[in-house]
Coordinates of N, CA and C in Angstrom, one line a residue:
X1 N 0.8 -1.2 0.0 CA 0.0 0.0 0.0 C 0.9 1.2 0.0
X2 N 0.7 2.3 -0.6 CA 1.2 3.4 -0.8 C 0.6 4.7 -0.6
X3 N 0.8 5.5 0.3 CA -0.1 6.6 0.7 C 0.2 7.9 0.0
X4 N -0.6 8.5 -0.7 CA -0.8 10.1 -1.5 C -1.4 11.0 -0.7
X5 N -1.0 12.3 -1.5 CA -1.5 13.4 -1.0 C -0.8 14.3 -1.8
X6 N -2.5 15.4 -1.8 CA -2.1 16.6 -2.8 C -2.6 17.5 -2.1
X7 N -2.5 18.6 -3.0 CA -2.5 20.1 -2.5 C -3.6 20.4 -3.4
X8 N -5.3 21.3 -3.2 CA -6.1 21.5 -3.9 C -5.7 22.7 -4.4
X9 N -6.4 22.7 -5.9 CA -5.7 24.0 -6.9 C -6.2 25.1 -5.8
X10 N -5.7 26.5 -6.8 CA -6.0 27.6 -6.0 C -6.4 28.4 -6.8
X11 N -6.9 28.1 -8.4 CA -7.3 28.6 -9.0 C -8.3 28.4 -9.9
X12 N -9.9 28.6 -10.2 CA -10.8 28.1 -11.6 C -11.3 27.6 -10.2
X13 N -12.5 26.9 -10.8 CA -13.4 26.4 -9.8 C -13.4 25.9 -8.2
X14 N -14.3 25.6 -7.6 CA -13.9 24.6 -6.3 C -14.2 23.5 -6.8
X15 N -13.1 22.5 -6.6 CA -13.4 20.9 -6.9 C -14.3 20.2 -5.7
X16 N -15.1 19.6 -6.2 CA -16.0 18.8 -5.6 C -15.6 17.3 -5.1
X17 N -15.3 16.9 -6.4 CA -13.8 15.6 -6.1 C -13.3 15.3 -7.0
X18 N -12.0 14.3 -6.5 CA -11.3 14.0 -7.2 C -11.1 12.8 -8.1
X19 N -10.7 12.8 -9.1 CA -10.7 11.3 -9.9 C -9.0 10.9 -9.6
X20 N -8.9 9.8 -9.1 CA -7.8 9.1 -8.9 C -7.6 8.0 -10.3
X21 N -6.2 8.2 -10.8 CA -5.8 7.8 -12.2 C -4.3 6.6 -11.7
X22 N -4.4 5.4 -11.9 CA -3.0 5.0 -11.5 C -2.3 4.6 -12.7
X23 N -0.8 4.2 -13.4 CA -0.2 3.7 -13.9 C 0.6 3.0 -12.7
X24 N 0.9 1.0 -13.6 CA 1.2 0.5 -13.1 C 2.1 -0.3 -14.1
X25 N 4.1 -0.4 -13.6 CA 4.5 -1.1 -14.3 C 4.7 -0.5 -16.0
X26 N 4.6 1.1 -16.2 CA 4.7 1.7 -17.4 C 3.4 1.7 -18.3
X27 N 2.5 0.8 -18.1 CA 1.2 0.4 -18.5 C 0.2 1.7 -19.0
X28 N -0.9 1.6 -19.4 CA -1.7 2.6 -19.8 C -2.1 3.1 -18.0
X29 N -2.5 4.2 -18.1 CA -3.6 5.2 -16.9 C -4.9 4.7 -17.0
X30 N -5.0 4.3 -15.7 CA -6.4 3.7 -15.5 C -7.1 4.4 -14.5
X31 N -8.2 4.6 -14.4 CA -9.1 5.5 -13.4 C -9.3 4.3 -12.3
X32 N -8.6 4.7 -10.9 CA -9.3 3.3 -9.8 C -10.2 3.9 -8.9
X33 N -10.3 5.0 -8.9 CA -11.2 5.7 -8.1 C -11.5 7.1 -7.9
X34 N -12.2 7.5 -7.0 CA -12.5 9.2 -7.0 C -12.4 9.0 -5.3
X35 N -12.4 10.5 -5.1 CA -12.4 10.9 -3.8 C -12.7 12.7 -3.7
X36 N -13.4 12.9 -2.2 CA -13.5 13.9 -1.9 C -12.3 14.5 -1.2
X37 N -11.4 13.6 -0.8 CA -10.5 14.3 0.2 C -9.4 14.7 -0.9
X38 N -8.6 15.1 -0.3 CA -7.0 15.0 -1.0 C -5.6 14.2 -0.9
X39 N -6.2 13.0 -0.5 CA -5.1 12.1 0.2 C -5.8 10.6 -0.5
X40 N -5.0 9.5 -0.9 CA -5.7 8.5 -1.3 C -4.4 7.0 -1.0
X41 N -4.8 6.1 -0.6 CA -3.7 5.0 -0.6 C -4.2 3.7 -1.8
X42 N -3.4 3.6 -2.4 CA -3.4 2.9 -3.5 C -2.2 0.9 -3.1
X43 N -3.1 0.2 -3.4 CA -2.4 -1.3 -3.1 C -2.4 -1.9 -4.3
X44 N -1.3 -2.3 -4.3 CA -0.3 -2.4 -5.5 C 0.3 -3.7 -5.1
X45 N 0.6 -4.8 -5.9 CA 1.3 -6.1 -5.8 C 2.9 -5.9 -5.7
X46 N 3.8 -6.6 -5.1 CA 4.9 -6.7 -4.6 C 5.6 -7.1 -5.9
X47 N 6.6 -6.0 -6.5 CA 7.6 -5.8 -7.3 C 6.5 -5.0 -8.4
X48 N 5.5 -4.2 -8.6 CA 5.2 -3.3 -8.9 C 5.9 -2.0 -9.0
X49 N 5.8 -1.1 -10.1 CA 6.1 0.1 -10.2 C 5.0 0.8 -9.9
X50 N 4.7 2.1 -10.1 CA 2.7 2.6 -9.5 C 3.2 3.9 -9.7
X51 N 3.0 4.8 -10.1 CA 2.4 6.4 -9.8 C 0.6 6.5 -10.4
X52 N 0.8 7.2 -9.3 CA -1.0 8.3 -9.8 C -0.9 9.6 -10.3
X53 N -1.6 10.2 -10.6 CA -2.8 11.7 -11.3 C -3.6 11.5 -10.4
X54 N -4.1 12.7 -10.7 CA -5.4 13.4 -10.3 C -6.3 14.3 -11.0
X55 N -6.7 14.3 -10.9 CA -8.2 15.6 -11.7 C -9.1 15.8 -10.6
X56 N -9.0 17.2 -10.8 CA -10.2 18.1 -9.8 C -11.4 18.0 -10.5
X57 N -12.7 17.7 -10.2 CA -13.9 17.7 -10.5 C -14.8 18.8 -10.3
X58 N -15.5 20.0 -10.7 CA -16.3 20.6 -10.0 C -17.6 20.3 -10.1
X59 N -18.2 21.5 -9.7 CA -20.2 21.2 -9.4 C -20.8 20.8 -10.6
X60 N -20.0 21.6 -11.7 CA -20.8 21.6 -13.0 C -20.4 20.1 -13.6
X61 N -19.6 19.5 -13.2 CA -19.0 18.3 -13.6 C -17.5 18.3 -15.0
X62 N -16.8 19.4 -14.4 CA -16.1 19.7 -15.7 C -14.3 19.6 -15.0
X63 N -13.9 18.6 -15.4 CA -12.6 18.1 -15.1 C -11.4 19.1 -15.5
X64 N -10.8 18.8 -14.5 CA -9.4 20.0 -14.6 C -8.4 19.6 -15.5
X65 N -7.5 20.0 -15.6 CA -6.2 19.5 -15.6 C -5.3 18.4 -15.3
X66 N -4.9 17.4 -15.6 CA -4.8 16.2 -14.6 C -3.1 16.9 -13.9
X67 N -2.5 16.5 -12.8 CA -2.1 16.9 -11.9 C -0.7 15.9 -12.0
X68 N 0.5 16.6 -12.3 CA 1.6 15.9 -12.5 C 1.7 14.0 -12.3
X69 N 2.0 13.5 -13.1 CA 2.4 12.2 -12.3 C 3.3 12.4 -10.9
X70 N 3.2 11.5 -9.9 CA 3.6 11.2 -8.4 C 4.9 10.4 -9.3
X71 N 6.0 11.0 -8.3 CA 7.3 9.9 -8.3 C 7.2 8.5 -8.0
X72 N 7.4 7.6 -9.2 CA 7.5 6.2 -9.5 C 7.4 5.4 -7.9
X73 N 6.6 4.5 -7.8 CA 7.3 4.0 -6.0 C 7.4 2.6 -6.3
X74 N 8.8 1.6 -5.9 CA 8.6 0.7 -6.4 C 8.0 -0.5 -4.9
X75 N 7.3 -1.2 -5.2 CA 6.6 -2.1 -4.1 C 7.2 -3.2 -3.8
X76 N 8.1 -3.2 -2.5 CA 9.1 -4.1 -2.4 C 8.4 -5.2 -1.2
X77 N 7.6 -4.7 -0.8 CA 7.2 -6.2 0.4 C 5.7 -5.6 0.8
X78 N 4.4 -6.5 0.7 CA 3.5 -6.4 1.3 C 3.3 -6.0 3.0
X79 N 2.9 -4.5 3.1 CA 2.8 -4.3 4.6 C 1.4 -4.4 5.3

């Protein structure tokens, strides 16, 4: 498991929530979830590679920017 956290924009809308995006292992970006907070832990198989994105969502339903890839983490032992 691997614990995130971001920092909410400060500019354009108030996001409502967030779409959590993971690559895994260089792979395509996959959507595994959304969230209201700003913090998310993602579980990942042992000898995995993993970064996430993000996208802010607002009221109107209109998606931000997605949000730098997170530094590569590689998954060395099931905690």
């Amino acid at each position: 498991m691997v614990s995130y956290s971001w920092t909410p924009p400060n500019t354009g809308s108030a996001v409502e929530y967030y779409v959590i995006e993971k690559i895994v292992n260089g792979d395509d970006w996959v959507e595994v979830d959304t969230s209201a907070d700003t913090s998310y832990v993602l579980s990942a198989d042992v000898g995995d590679t993993v970064s996430i994105r993000v996208y802010g969502v607002d009221s109107s339903d209109r998606r931000g920017q997605a949000s730098p890839p997170s530094e590569p983490y590689i998954i060395l032992e099931r905690k």
